[in-house]
PDB file of N, CA, C and O in Angstrom, chain B, residues numbered from 101:
ATOM      1  N   GLY B 101       7.314 -30.897 -11.638  1.00  0.00           N
ATOM      2  CA  GLY B 101       7.701 -29.488 -11.719  1.00  0.00           C
ATOM      3  C   GLY B 101       6.373 -28.672 -11.259  1.00  0.00           C
ATOM      4  O   GLY B 101       5.358 -29.211 -10.818  1.00  0.00           O
ATOM      5  N   THR B 102       6.548 -27.370 -11.427  1.00  0.00           N
ATOM      6  CA  THR B 102       5.404 -26.373 -10.977  1.00  0.00           C
ATOM      7  C   THR B 102       4.333 -26.573 -12.107  1.00  0.00           C
ATOM      8  O   THR B 102       4.642 -26.828 -13.271  1.00  0.00           O
ATOM      9  N   GLN B 103       3.090 -26.437 -11.670  1.00  0.00           N
ATOM     10  CA  GLN B 103       1.959 -26.723 -12.572  1.00  0.00           C
ATOM     11  C   GLN B 103       1.034 -25.660 -12.126  1.00  0.00           C
ATOM     12  O   GLN B 103       0.490 -25.678 -11.022  1.00  0.00           O
ATOM     13  N   TRP B 104       0.835 -24.530 -13.204  1.00  0.00           N
ATOM     14  CA  TRP B 104      -0.130 -23.396 -12.825  1.00  0.00           C
ATOM     15  C   TRP B 104      -1.346 -23.910 -13.359  1.00  0.00           C
ATOM     16  O   TRP B 104      -1.232 -24.485 -14.442  1.00  0.00           O
ATOM     17  N   GLN B 105      -2.689 -23.826 -12.766  1.00  0.00           N
ATOM     18  CA  GLN B 105      -3.868 -23.966 -13.293  1.00  0.00           C
ATOM     19  C   GLN B 105      -4.155 -22.957 -14.103  1.00  0.00           C
ATOM     20  O   GLN B 105      -3.308 -22.110 -14.387  1.00  0.00           O
ATOM     21  N   HIS B 106      -5.590 -22.929 -14.646  1.00  0.00           N
ATOM     22  CA  HIS B 106      -6.164 -22.012 -15.442  1.00  0.00           C
ATOM     23  C   HIS B 106      -6.490 -20.750 -14.706  1.00  0.00           C
ATOM     24  O   HIS B 106      -7.247 -20.864 -13.742  1.00  0.00           O
ATOM     25  N   ALA B 107      -6.061 -19.644 -14.994  1.00  0.00           N
ATOM     26  CA  ALA B 107      -6.023 -18.433 -14.464  1.00  0.00           C
ATOM     27  C   ALA B 107      -7.526 -17.853 -14.417  1.00  0.00           C
ATOM     28  O   ALA B 107      -8.330 -18.120 -15.310  1.00  0.00           O
ATOM     29  N   ALA B 108      -7.820 -17.110 -13.407  1.00  0.00           N
ATOM     30  CA  ALA B 108      -9.184 -16.537 -13.441  1.00  0.00           C
ATOM     31  C   ALA B 108      -8.795 -14.868 -13.329  1.00  0.00           C
ATOM     32  O   ALA B 108      -7.875 -14.400 -12.659  1.00  0.00           O
ATOM     33  N   ARG B 109      -9.601 -14.240 -14.038  1.00  0.00           N
ATOM     34  CA  ARG B 109      -9.478 -12.685 -14.476  1.00  0.00           C
ATOM     35  C   ARG B 109      -9.978 -12.007 -13.106  1.00  0.00           C
ATOM     36  O   ARG B 109     -10.898 -12.443 -12.414  1.00  0.00           O
ATOM     37  N   LEU B 110      -9.270 -10.954 -12.859  1.00  0.00           N
ATOM     38  CA  LEU B 110      -9.358  -9.899 -11.682  1.00  0.00           C
ATOM     39  C   LEU B 110     -10.763  -9.180 -12.425  1.00  0.00           C
ATOM     40  O   LEU B 110     -10.821  -8.870 -13.615  1.00  0.00           O
ATOM     41  N   VAL B 111     -11.829  -9.007 -11.445  1.00  0.00           N
ATOM     42  CA  VAL B 111     -13.045  -8.420 -11.914  1.00  0.00           C
ATOM     43  C   VAL B 111     -12.900  -6.912 -11.278  1.00  0.00           C
ATOM     44  O   VAL B 111     -13.530  -6.031 -11.863  1.00  0.00           O
ATOM     45  N   ASP B 112     -12.146  -6.552 -10.162  1.00  0.00           N
ATOM     46  CA  ASP B 112     -11.914  -5.339  -9.532  1.00  0.00           C
ATOM     47  C   ASP B 112     -10.597  -5.064  -9.594  1.00  0.00           C
ATOM     48  O   ASP B 112      -9.725  -5.919  -9.748  1.00  0.00           O
ATOM     49  N   ALA B 113     -10.352  -3.489  -9.441  1.00  0.00           N
ATOM     50  CA  ALA B 113      -8.724  -3.438  -9.635  1.00  0.00           C
ATOM     51  C   ALA B 113      -8.173  -3.446  -8.135  1.00  0.00           C
ATOM     52  O   ALA B 113      -8.892  -3.215  -7.163  1.00  0.00           O
ATOM     53  N   VAL B 114      -6.912  -3.719  -8.072  1.00  0.00           N
ATOM     54  CA  VAL B 114      -6.373  -4.205  -6.625  1.00  0.00           C
ATOM     55  C   VAL B 114      -5.160  -2.934  -6.587  1.00  0.00           C
ATOM     56  O   VAL B 114      -4.343  -2.725  -7.483  1.00  0.00           O
ATOM     57  N   GLU B 115      -5.275  -2.270  -5.475  1.00  0.00           N
ATOM     58  CA  GLU B 115      -4.400  -1.333  -5.102  1.00  0.00           C
ATOM     59  C   GLU B 115      -3.253  -2.092  -4.185  1.00  0.00           C
ATOM     60  O   GLU B 115      -3.585  -2.652  -3.140  1.00  0.00           O
ATOM     61  N   GLY B 116      -1.960  -2.075  -4.616  1.00  0.00           N
ATOM     62  CA  GLY B 116      -0.698  -2.856  -3.788  1.00  0.00           C
ATOM     63  C   GLY B 116      -0.683  -2.013  -2.531  1.00  0.00           C
ATOM     64  O   GLY B 116      -1.209  -0.903  -2.465  1.00  0.00           O
ATOM     65  N   GLY B 117       0.027  -2.679  -1.427  1.00  0.00           N
ATOM     66  CA  GLY B 117       0.369  -1.970  -0.397  1.00  0.00           C
ATOM     67  C   GLY B 117      -0.752  -1.783   0.517  1.00  0.00           C
ATOM     68  O   GLY B 117      -0.544  -1.163   1.560  1.00  0.00           O
ATOM     69  N   ARG B 118      -1.968  -2.260   0.248  1.00  0.00           N
ATOM     70  CA  ARG B 118      -3.146  -2.129   1.314  1.00  0.00           C
ATOM     71  C   ARG B 118      -2.897  -3.322   2.353  1.00  0.00           C
ATOM     72  O   ARG B 118      -2.306  -4.390   2.200  1.00  0.00           O
ATOM     73  N   GLN B 119      -3.473  -2.839   3.334  1.00  0.00           N
ATOM     74  CA  GLN B 119      -3.223  -3.705   4.575  1.00  0.00           C
ATOM     75  C   GLN B 119      -4.031  -5.191   4.373  1.00  0.00           C
ATOM     76  O   GLN B 119      -3.432  -6.241   4.605  1.00  0.00           O
ATOM     77  N   ALA B 120      -5.207  -5.181   3.994  1.00  0.00           N
ATOM     78  CA  ALA B 120      -5.915  -6.292   3.654  1.00  0.00           C
ATOM     79  C   ALA B 120      -5.859  -6.423   2.061  1.00  0.00           C
ATOM     80  O   ALA B 120      -5.961  -5.419   1.356  1.00  0.00           O
ATOM     81  N   CYS B 121      -5.683  -7.764   1.498  1.00  0.00           N
ATOM     82  CA  CYS B 121      -5.715  -8.106   0.167  1.00  0.00           C
ATOM     83  C   CYS B 121      -6.804  -9.030  -0.161  1.00  0.00           C
ATOM     84  O   CYS B 121      -6.710 -10.239   0.048  1.00  0.00           O
ATOM     85  N   THR B 122      -7.910  -8.433  -0.709  1.00  0.00           N
ATOM     86  CA  THR B 122      -8.722  -9.282  -1.189  1.00  0.00           C
ATOM     87  C   THR B 122      -9.081  -9.207  -2.712  1.00  0.00           C
ATOM     88  O   THR B 122      -9.477  -8.128  -3.153  1.00  0.00           O
ATOM     89  N   LEU B 123      -8.977 -10.203  -3.477  1.00  0.00           N
ATOM     90  CA  LEU B 123      -9.270 -10.354  -4.873  1.00  0.00           C
ATOM     91  C   LEU B 123     -10.544 -10.813  -5.165  1.00  0.00           C
ATOM     92  O   LEU B 123     -11.044 -11.703  -4.478  1.00  0.00           O
ATOM     93  N   ARG B 124     -11.208 -10.249  -6.225  1.00  0.00           N
ATOM     94  CA  ARG B 124     -12.475 -10.571  -6.715  1.00  0.00           C
ATOM     95  C   ARG B 124     -12.207 -11.152  -8.223  1.00  0.00           C
ATOM     96  O   ARG B 124     -11.719 -10.466  -9.121  1.00  0.00           O
ATOM     97  N   VAL B 125     -12.579 -12.446  -8.354  1.00  0.00           N
ATOM     98  CA  VAL B 125     -12.031 -13.128  -9.687  1.00  0.00           C
ATOM     99  C   VAL B 125     -13.447 -13.566 -10.270  1.00  0.00           C
ATOM    100  O   VAL B 125     -14.445 -13.688  -9.560  1.00  0.00           O
ATOM    101  N   ASP B 126     -13.418 -13.815 -11.815  1.00  0.00           N
ATOM    102  CA  ASP B 126     -14.508 -14.120 -12.393  1.00  0.00           C
ATOM    103  C   ASP B 126     -14.808 -15.602 -12.231  1.00  0.00           C
ATOM    104  O   ASP B 126     -15.914 -16.068 -12.506  1.00  0.00           O
ATOM    105  N   ASP B 127     -13.919 -16.239 -11.836  1.00  0.00           N
ATOM    106  CA  ASP B 127     -14.241 -17.895 -11.463  1.00  0.00           C
ATOM    107  C   ASP B 127     -13.381 -18.371 -10.374  1.00  0.00           C
ATOM    108  O   ASP B 127     -12.196 -18.676 -10.510  1.00  0.00           O
ATOM    109  N   GLY B 128     -14.090 -18.416  -9.232  1.00  0.00           N
ATOM    110  CA  GLY B 128     -13.268 -18.933  -7.996  1.00  0.00           C
ATOM    111  C   GLY B 128     -13.069 -20.297  -7.640  1.00  0.00           C
ATOM    112  O   GLY B 128     -12.516 -20.642  -6.596  1.00  0.00           O
ATOM    113  N   ARG B 129     -13.585 -21.193  -8.637  1.00  0.00           N
ATOM    114  CA  ARG B 129     -13.829 -22.524  -8.272  1.00  0.00           C
ATOM    115  C   ARG B 129     -12.488 -23.325  -7.956  1.00  0.00           C
ATOM    116  O   ARG B 129     -12.469 -24.413  -7.379  1.00  0.00           O
ATOM    117  N   TRP B 130     -11.304 -22.594  -8.441  1.00  0.00           N
ATOM    118  CA  TRP B 130      -9.856 -23.364  -8.315  1.00  0.00           C
ATOM    119  C   TRP B 130      -9.097 -22.856  -6.985  1.00  0.00           C
ATOM    120  O   TRP B 130      -7.996 -23.310  -6.673  1.00  0.00           O
ATOM    121  N   PHE B 131      -9.702 -21.981  -6.306  1.00  0.00           N
ATOM    122  CA  PHE B 131      -9.157 -21.443  -5.170  1.00  0.00           C
ATOM    123  C   PHE B 131      -9.702 -21.832  -3.788  1.00  0.00           C
ATOM    124  O   PHE B 131     -10.915 -21.834  -3.579  1.00  0.00           O
ATOM    125  N   ASN B 132      -8.838 -22.150  -2.878  1.00  0.00           N
ATOM    126  CA  ASN B 132      -9.404 -22.631  -1.527  1.00  0.00           C
ATOM    127  C   ASN B 132      -8.154 -22.361  -0.526  1.00  0.00           C
ATOM    128  O   ASN B 132      -7.006 -22.250  -0.958  1.00  0.00           O
ATOM    129  N   GLU B 133      -8.441 -22.277   0.675  1.00  0.00           N
ATOM    130  CA  GLU B 133      -7.546 -22.236   1.757  1.00  0.00           C
ATOM    131  C   GLU B 133      -6.294 -22.885   1.503  1.00  0.00           C
ATOM    132  O   GLU B 133      -6.401 -24.068   1.181  1.00  0.00           O
ATOM    133  N   GLY B 134      -5.156 -22.424   1.565  1.00  0.00           N
ATOM    134  CA  GLY B 134      -3.848 -22.955   1.492  1.00  0.00           C
ATOM    135  C   GLY B 134      -3.144 -22.841   0.109  1.00  0.00           C
ATOM    136  O   GLY B 134      -1.942 -23.032  -0.073  1.00  0.00           O
ATOM    137  N   THR B 135      -4.086 -22.493  -0.872  1.00  0.00           N
ATOM    138  CA  THR B 135      -3.646 -22.335  -2.338  1.00  0.00           C
ATOM    139  C   THR B 135      -2.595 -21.301  -2.428  1.00  0.00           C
ATOM    140  O   THR B 135      -2.707 -20.269  -1.767  1.00  0.00           O
ATOM    141  N   THR B 136      -1.575 -21.509  -3.205  1.00  0.00           N
ATOM    142  CA  THR B 136      -0.414 -20.570  -3.761  1.00  0.00           C
ATOM    143  C   THR B 136      -1.012 -20.136  -4.981  1.00  0.00           C
ATOM    144  O   THR B 136      -1.650 -20.906  -5.698  1.00  0.00           O
ATOM    145  N   VAL B 137      -0.809 -18.782  -5.275  1.00  0.00           N
ATOM    146  CA  VAL B 137      -1.303 -18.113  -6.455  1.00  0.00           C
ATOM    147  C   VAL B 137      -0.196 -17.245  -6.950  1.00  0.00           C
ATOM    148  O   VAL B 137       0.737 -16.796  -6.285  1.00  0.00           O
ATOM    149  N   ARG B 138      -0.463 -17.064  -8.326  1.00  0.00           N
ATOM    150  CA  ARG B 138       0.381 -16.170  -9.100  1.00  0.00           C
ATOM    151  C   ARG B 138      -0.391 -15.273  -9.717  1.00  0.00           C
ATOM    152  O   ARG B 138      -1.236 -15.652 -10.528  1.00  0.00           O
ATOM    153  N   VAL B 139      -0.192 -13.808  -9.388  1.00  0.00           N
ATOM    154  CA  VAL B 139      -0.775 -12.710  -9.882  1.00  0.00           C
ATOM    155  C   VAL B 139       0.188 -11.842 -10.975  1.00  0.00           C
ATOM    156  O   VAL B 139       1.349 -11.454 -10.845  1.00  0.00           O
ATOM    157  N   SER B 140      -0.637 -11.712 -11.958  1.00  0.00           N
ATOM    158  CA  SER B 140       0.228 -11.076 -13.012  1.00  0.00           C
ATOM    159  C   SER B 140      -0.685 -10.362 -13.920  1.00  0.00           C
ATOM    160  O   SER B 140      -1.824 -10.807 -14.068  1.00  0.00           O
ATOM    161  N   ASP B 141      -0.266  -9.188 -14.611  1.00  0.00           N
ATOM    162  CA  ASP B 141      -0.940  -8.363 -15.662  1.00  0.00           C
ATOM    163  C   ASP B 141      -0.029  -8.486 -16.787  1.00  0.00           C
ATOM    164  O   ASP B 141      -0.299  -7.797 -17.771  1.00  0.00           O
ATOM    165  N   GLY B 142       1.058  -9.275 -16.834  1.00  0.00           N
ATOM    166  CA  GLY B 142       2.069  -9.316 -18.211  1.00  0.00           C
ATOM    167  C   GLY B 142       3.156  -8.400 -18.015  1.00  0.00           C
ATOM    168  O   GLY B 142       4.111  -8.433 -18.792  1.00  0.00           O
ATOM    169  N   ARG B 143       3.110  -7.466 -16.921  1.00  0.00           N
ATOM    170  CA  ARG B 143       4.280  -6.535 -16.595  1.00  0.00           C
ATOM    171  C   ARG B 143       4.951  -7.158 -15.673  1.00  0.00           C
ATOM    172  O   ARG B 143       6.075  -7.652 -15.757  1.00  0.00           O
ATOM    173  N   THR B 144       3.995  -7.112 -14.493  1.00  0.00           N
ATOM    174  CA  THR B 144       4.651  -7.632 -13.221  1.00  0.00           C
ATOM    175  C   THR B 144       3.902  -8.998 -12.792  1.00  0.00           C
ATOM    176  O   THR B 144       2.793  -9.320 -13.218  1.00  0.00           O
ATOM    177  N   THR B 145       4.655  -9.729 -11.909  1.00  0.00           N
ATOM    178  CA  THR B 145       4.087 -11.004 -11.403  1.00  0.00           C
ATOM    179  C   THR B 145       4.651 -11.018  -9.967  1.00  0.00           C
ATOM    180  O   THR B 145       5.774 -10.659  -9.612  1.00  0.00           O
ATOM    181  N   GLU B 146       3.565 -11.544  -9.152  1.00  0.00           N
ATOM    182  CA  GLU B 146       3.840 -11.762  -7.709  1.00  0.00           C
ATOM    183  C   GLU B 146       3.033 -12.878  -7.393  1.00  0.00           C
ATOM    184  O   GLU B 146       2.162 -13.372  -8.108  1.00  0.00           O
ATOM    185  N   TYR B 147       3.432 -13.279  -6.134  1.00  0.00           N
ATOM    186  CA  TYR B 147       3.037 -14.572  -5.392  1.00  0.00           C
ATOM    187  C   TYR B 147       2.174 -14.585  -4.105  1.00  0.00           C
ATOM    188  O   TYR B 147       2.613 -13.831  -3.237  1.00  0.00           O
ATOM    189  N   GLY B 148       1.228 -15.157  -3.829  1.00  0.00           N
ATOM    190  CA  GLY B 148       0.350 -15.083  -2.802  1.00  0.00           C
ATOM    191  C   GLY B 148      -0.017 -16.396  -2.140  1.00  0.00           C
ATOM    192  O   GLY B 148       0.134 -17.481  -2.700  1.00  0.00           O
ATOM    193  N   PHE B 149      -0.480 -16.252  -0.989  1.00  0.00           N
ATOM    194  CA  PHE B 149      -0.879 -17.493  -0.170  1.00  0.00           C
ATOM    195  C   PHE B 149      -2.404 -17.133   0.167  1.00  0.00           C
ATOM    196  O   PHE B 149      -2.726 -16.001   0.528  1.00  0.00           O
ATOM    197  N   VAL B 150      -3.296 -18.166   0.023  1.00  0.00           N
ATOM    198  CA  VAL B 150      -4.782 -17.689   0.127  1.00  0.00           C
ATOM    199  C   VAL B 150      -5.124 -18.314   1.512  1.00  0.00           C
ATOM    200  O   VAL B 150      -4.941 -19.502   1.777  1.00  0.00           O
ATOM    201  N   LEU B 151      -5.682 -17.318   2.435  1.00  0.00           N
ATOM    202  CA  LEU B 151      -6.030 -17.620   3.648  1.00  0.00           C
ATOM    203  C   LEU B 151      -7.668 -18.000   3.636  1.00  0.00           C
ATOM    204  O   LEU B 151      -8.091 -18.754   4.512  1.00  0.00           O
ATOM    205  N   ALA B 152      -8.421 -17.549   2.792  1.00  0.00           N
ATOM    206  CA  ALA B 152      -9.649 -18.039   2.718  1.00  0.00           C
ATOM    207  C   ALA B 152     -10.241 -17.598   1.333  1.00  0.00           C
ATOM    208  O   ALA B 152      -9.858 -16.563   0.787  1.00  0.00           O
ATOM    209  N   ALA B 153     -11.121 -18.363   0.826  1.00  0.00           N
ATOM    210  CA  ALA B 153     -11.703 -18.107  -0.619  1.00  0.00           C
ATOM    211  C   ALA B 153     -13.125 -18.527  -0.761  1.00  0.00           C
ATOM    212  O   ALA B 153     -13.435 -19.560  -0.166  1.00  0.00           O
ATOM    213  N   GLY B 154     -14.047 -17.904  -1.447  1.00  0.00           N
ATOM    214  CA  GLY B 154     -15.489 -18.145  -1.623  1.00  0.00           C
ATOM    215  C   GLY B 154     -16.203 -17.309  -2.392  1.00  0.00           C
ATOM    216  O   GLY B 154     -16.011 -16.099  -2.274  1.00  0.00           O
ATOM    217  N   ARG B 155     -17.128 -17.796  -3.291  1.00  0.00           N
ATOM    218  CA  ARG B 155     -17.973 -17.193  -4.145  1.00  0.00           C
ATOM    219  C   ARG B 155     -17.127 -15.854  -4.933  1.00  0.00           C
ATOM    220  O   ARG B 155     -17.610 -14.723  -4.980  1.00  0.00           O
ATOM    221  N   GLY B 156     -16.017 -16.161  -5.427  1.00  0.00           N
ATOM    222  CA  GLY B 156     -15.480 -15.499  -6.467  1.00  0.00           C
ATOM    223  C   GLY B 156     -14.303 -14.504  -5.572  1.00  0.00           C
ATOM    224  O   GLY B 156     -13.597 -13.705  -6.187  1.00  0.00           O
ATOM    225  N   THR B 157     -14.218 -14.636  -4.339  1.00  0.00           N
ATOM    226  CA  THR B 157     -13.437 -13.695  -3.497  1.00  0.00           C
ATOM    227  C   THR B 157     -12.318 -14.527  -2.990  1.00  0.00           C
ATOM    228  O   THR B 157     -12.511 -15.655  -2.536  1.00  0.00           O
ATOM    229  N   ILE B 158     -11.107 -13.952  -3.071  1.00  0.00           N
ATOM    230  CA  ILE B 158      -9.824 -14.685  -2.406  1.00  0.00           C
ATOM    231  C   ILE B 158      -9.176 -13.669  -1.408  1.00  0.00           C
ATOM    232  O   ILE B 158      -9.010 -12.497  -1.746  1.00  0.00           O
ATOM    233  N   LEU B 159      -8.861 -14.072  -0.338  1.00  0.00           N
ATOM    234  CA  LEU B 159      -8.323 -13.123   0.732  1.00  0.00           C
ATOM    235  C   LEU B 159      -6.720 -13.900   0.719  1.00  0.00           C
ATOM    236  O   LEU B 159      -6.500 -15.105   0.844  1.00  0.00           O
ATOM    237  N   LEU B 160      -5.882 -12.972   0.559  1.00  0.00           N
ATOM    238  CA  LEU B 160      -4.439 -13.102   0.629  1.00  0.00           C
ATOM    239  C   LEU B 160      -3.938 -13.259   1.756  1.00  0.00           C
ATOM    240  O   LEU B 160      -4.795 -12.883   2.556  1.00  0.00           O
ATOM    241  N   ARG B 161      -2.751 -13.708   2.468  1.00  0.00           N
ATOM    242  CA  ARG B 161      -2.294 -13.684   3.488  1.00  0.00           C
ATOM    243  C   ARG B 161      -1.526 -12.377   3.770  1.00  0.00           C
ATOM    244  O   ARG B 161      -1.580 -11.819   4.865  1.00  0.00           O
ATOM    245  N   ASP B 162      -0.809 -11.918   2.728  1.00  0.00           N
ATOM    246  CA  ASP B 162      -0.087 -10.647   2.697  1.00  0.00           C
ATOM    247  C   ASP B 162      -0.553  -9.812   1.402  1.00  0.00           C
ATOM    248  O   ASP B 162      -1.061 -10.289   0.387  1.00  0.00           O
ATOM    249  N   PRO B 163      -0.245  -8.351   1.686  1.00  0.00           N
ATOM    250  CA  PRO B 163      -0.708  -7.666   0.673  1.00  0.00           C
ATOM    251  C   PRO B 163       0.211  -7.614  -0.675  1.00  0.00           C
ATOM    252  O   PRO B 163       1.435  -7.747  -0.660  1.00  0.00           O
ATOM    253  N   LEU B 164      -0.571  -7.400  -1.834  1.00  0.00           N
ATOM    254  CA  LEU B 164       0.374  -7.358  -3.079  1.00  0.00           C
ATOM    255  C   LEU B 164       1.136  -5.996  -3.179  1.00  0.00           C
ATOM    256  O   LEU B 164       0.597  -4.974  -2.756  1.00  0.00           O
ATOM    257  N   VAL B 165       2.367  -5.971  -3.726  1.00  0.00           N
ATOM    258  CA  VAL B 165       3.053  -4.823  -3.608  1.00  0.00           C
ATOM    259  C   VAL B 165       2.555  -3.927  -4.859  1.00  0.00           C
ATOM    260  O   VAL B 165       2.465  -2.705  -4.744  1.00  0.00           O
ATOM    261  N   ASN B 166       2.204  -4.670  -6.183  1.00  0.00           N
ATOM    262  CA  ASN B 166       1.711  -3.647  -7.338  1.00  0.00           C
ATOM    263  C   ASN B 166       0.175  -3.528  -7.373  1.00  0.00           C
ATOM    264  O   ASN B 166      -0.641  -4.225  -6.770  1.00  0.00           O
ATOM    265  N   ASP B 167      -0.039  -2.520  -8.190  1.00  0.00           N
ATOM    266  CA  ASP B 167      -1.294  -2.492  -8.523  1.00  0.00           C
ATOM    267  C   ASP B 167      -1.767  -3.162  -9.700  1.00  0.00           C
ATOM    268  O   ASP B 167      -0.964  -3.441 -10.591  1.00  0.00           O
ATOM    269  N   TYR B 168      -3.145  -3.491  -9.814  1.00  0.00           N
ATOM    270  CA  TYR B 168      -3.504  -4.452 -10.863  1.00  0.00           C
ATOM    271  C   TYR B 168      -4.782  -3.707 -11.338  1.00  0.00           C
ATOM    272  O   TYR B 168      -5.557  -3.235 -10.506  1.00  0.00           O
ATOM    273  N   ALA B 169      -4.979  -3.613 -12.514  1.00  0.00           N
ATOM    274  CA  ALA B 169      -6.357  -2.973 -13.095  1.00  0.00           C
ATOM    275  C   ALA B 169      -7.304  -4.013 -13.123  1.00  0.00           C
ATOM    276  O   ALA B 169      -6.843  -5.152 -13.194  1.00  0.00           O
ATOM    277  N   ALA B 170      -8.651  -3.862 -13.079  1.00  0.00           N
ATOM    278  CA  ALA B 170      -9.831  -4.906 -13.375  1.00  0.00           C
ATOM    279  C   ALA B 170      -9.667  -5.203 -14.714  1.00  0.00           C
ATOM    280  O   ALA B 170      -9.338  -4.341 -15.529  1.00  0.00           O
ATOM    281  N   TYR B 171      -9.901  -6.519 -15.045  1.00  0.00           N
ATOM    282  CA  TYR B 171      -9.809  -7.135 -16.270  1.00  0.00           C
ATOM    283  C   TYR B 171      -8.428  -7.244 -16.899  1.00  0.00           C
ATOM    284  O   TYR B 171      -8.337  -7.868 -17.956  1.00  0.00           O
ATOM    285  N   ALA B 172      -7.392  -6.722 -16.377  1.00  0.00           N
ATOM    286  CA  ALA B 172      -6.152  -6.670 -17.008  1.00  0.00           C
ATOM    287  C   ALA B 172      -5.301  -7.810 -16.176  1.00  0.00           C
ATOM    288  O   ALA B 172      -4.520  -8.577 -16.740  1.00  0.00           O
ATOM    289  N   GLY B 173      -5.512  -7.814 -15.002  1.00  0.00           N
ATOM    290  CA  GLY B 173      -4.653  -8.869 -14.326  1.00  0.00           C
ATOM    291  C   GLY B 173      -5.483 -10.204 -14.018  1.00  0.00           C
ATOM    292  O   GLY B 173      -6.703 -10.249 -13.860  1.00  0.00           O
ATOM    293  N   GLU B 174      -4.463 -11.436 -13.955  1.00  0.00           N
ATOM    294  CA  GLU B 174      -4.995 -12.667 -13.691  1.00  0.00           C
ATOM    295  C   GLU B 174      -4.708 -13.281 -12.642  1.00  0.00           C
ATOM    296  O   GLU B 174      -3.734 -12.743 -12.116  1.00  0.00           O
ATOM    297  N   VAL B 175      -5.167 -14.364 -11.932  1.00  0.00           N
ATOM    298  CA  VAL B 175      -4.589 -14.877 -10.753  1.00  0.00           C
ATOM    299  C   VAL B 175      -4.864 -16.503 -11.250  1.00  0.00           C
ATOM    300  O   VAL B 175      -5.911 -16.969 -11.701  1.00  0.00           O
ATOM    301  N   ALA B 176      -3.692 -17.125 -11.032  1.00  0.00           N
ATOM    302  CA  ALA B 176      -3.420 -18.709 -11.358  1.00  0.00           C
ATOM    303  C   ALA B 176      -3.117 -19.345 -10.041  1.00  0.00           C
ATOM    304  O   ALA B 176      -2.259 -18.926  -9.264  1.00  0.00           O
ATOM    305  N   PRO B 177      -3.858 -20.357  -9.850  1.00  0.00           N
ATOM    306  CA  PRO B 177      -3.581 -21.196  -8.713  1.00  0.00           C
ATOM    307  C   PRO B 177      -2.550 -22.347  -9.005  1.00  0.00           C
ATOM    308  O   PRO B 177      -2.516 -22.946 -10.080  1.00  0.00           O
ATOM    309  N   LEU B 178      -1.813 -22.568  -8.074  1.00  0.00           N
ATOM    310  CA  LEU B 178      -0.744 -23.579  -8.340  1.00  0.00           C
ATOM    311  C   LEU B 178      -1.183 -24.925  -7.972  1.00  0.00           C
ATOM    312  O   LEU B 178      -1.598 -25.190  -6.843  1.00  0.00           O
ATOM    313  N   ALA B 179      -1.089 -25.809  -8.959  1.00  0.00           N
ATOM    314  CA  ALA B 179      -1.721 -27.327  -8.685  1.00  0.00           C
ATOM    315  C   ALA B 179      -1.016 -28.001  -7.417  1.00  0.00           C
ATOM    316  O   ALA B 179       0.209 -27.991  -7.295  1.00  0.00           O
ATOM    317  N   ARG B 180      -1.751 -28.502  -6.615  1.00  0.00           N
ATOM    318  CA  ARG B 180      -1.359 -29.247  -5.308  1.00  0.00           C
ATOM    319  C   ARG B 180      -0.548 -30.564  -5.767  1.00  0.00           C
ATOM    320  O   ARG B 180      -0.943 -31.113  -6.796  1.00  0.00           O
ATOM    321  N   GLY B 181       0.471 -31.071  -5.137  1.00  0.00           N
ATOM    322  CA  GLY B 181       1.276 -32.082  -5.454  1.00  0.00           C
ATOM    323  C   GLY B 181       0.642 -33.233  -4.579  1.00  0.00           C
ATOM    324  O   GLY B 181      -0.055 -32.930  -3.610  1.00  0.00           O
ATOM    325  N   GLU B 182       0.873 -34.531  -4.907  1.00  0.00           N
ATOM    326  CA  GLU B 182       0.280 -35.527  -3.994  1.00  0.00           C
ATOM    327  C   GLU B 182       0.908 -35.681  -2.788  1.00  0.00           C
ATOM    328  O   GLU B 182       0.477 -36.492  -1.967  1.00  0.00           O
TER     329      GLU B 182
END
């Protein structure tokens, strides 16, 4: 089944609907190119696909729809299957 890994906290606010979607997180070690992520603040949840990641920054393929406040939102990576 689906296994979500330890979530990282968003350290910058995210404005939904922007052309480029870059997320800055407090711990980026679980994210890399091709990772599926779940972004949530407890009220809204949406999913994304990582194009690039490094040094606590995650670039998503598509923009998020909703806004997320700094330190209120979390980004969790989906564990990859064998």
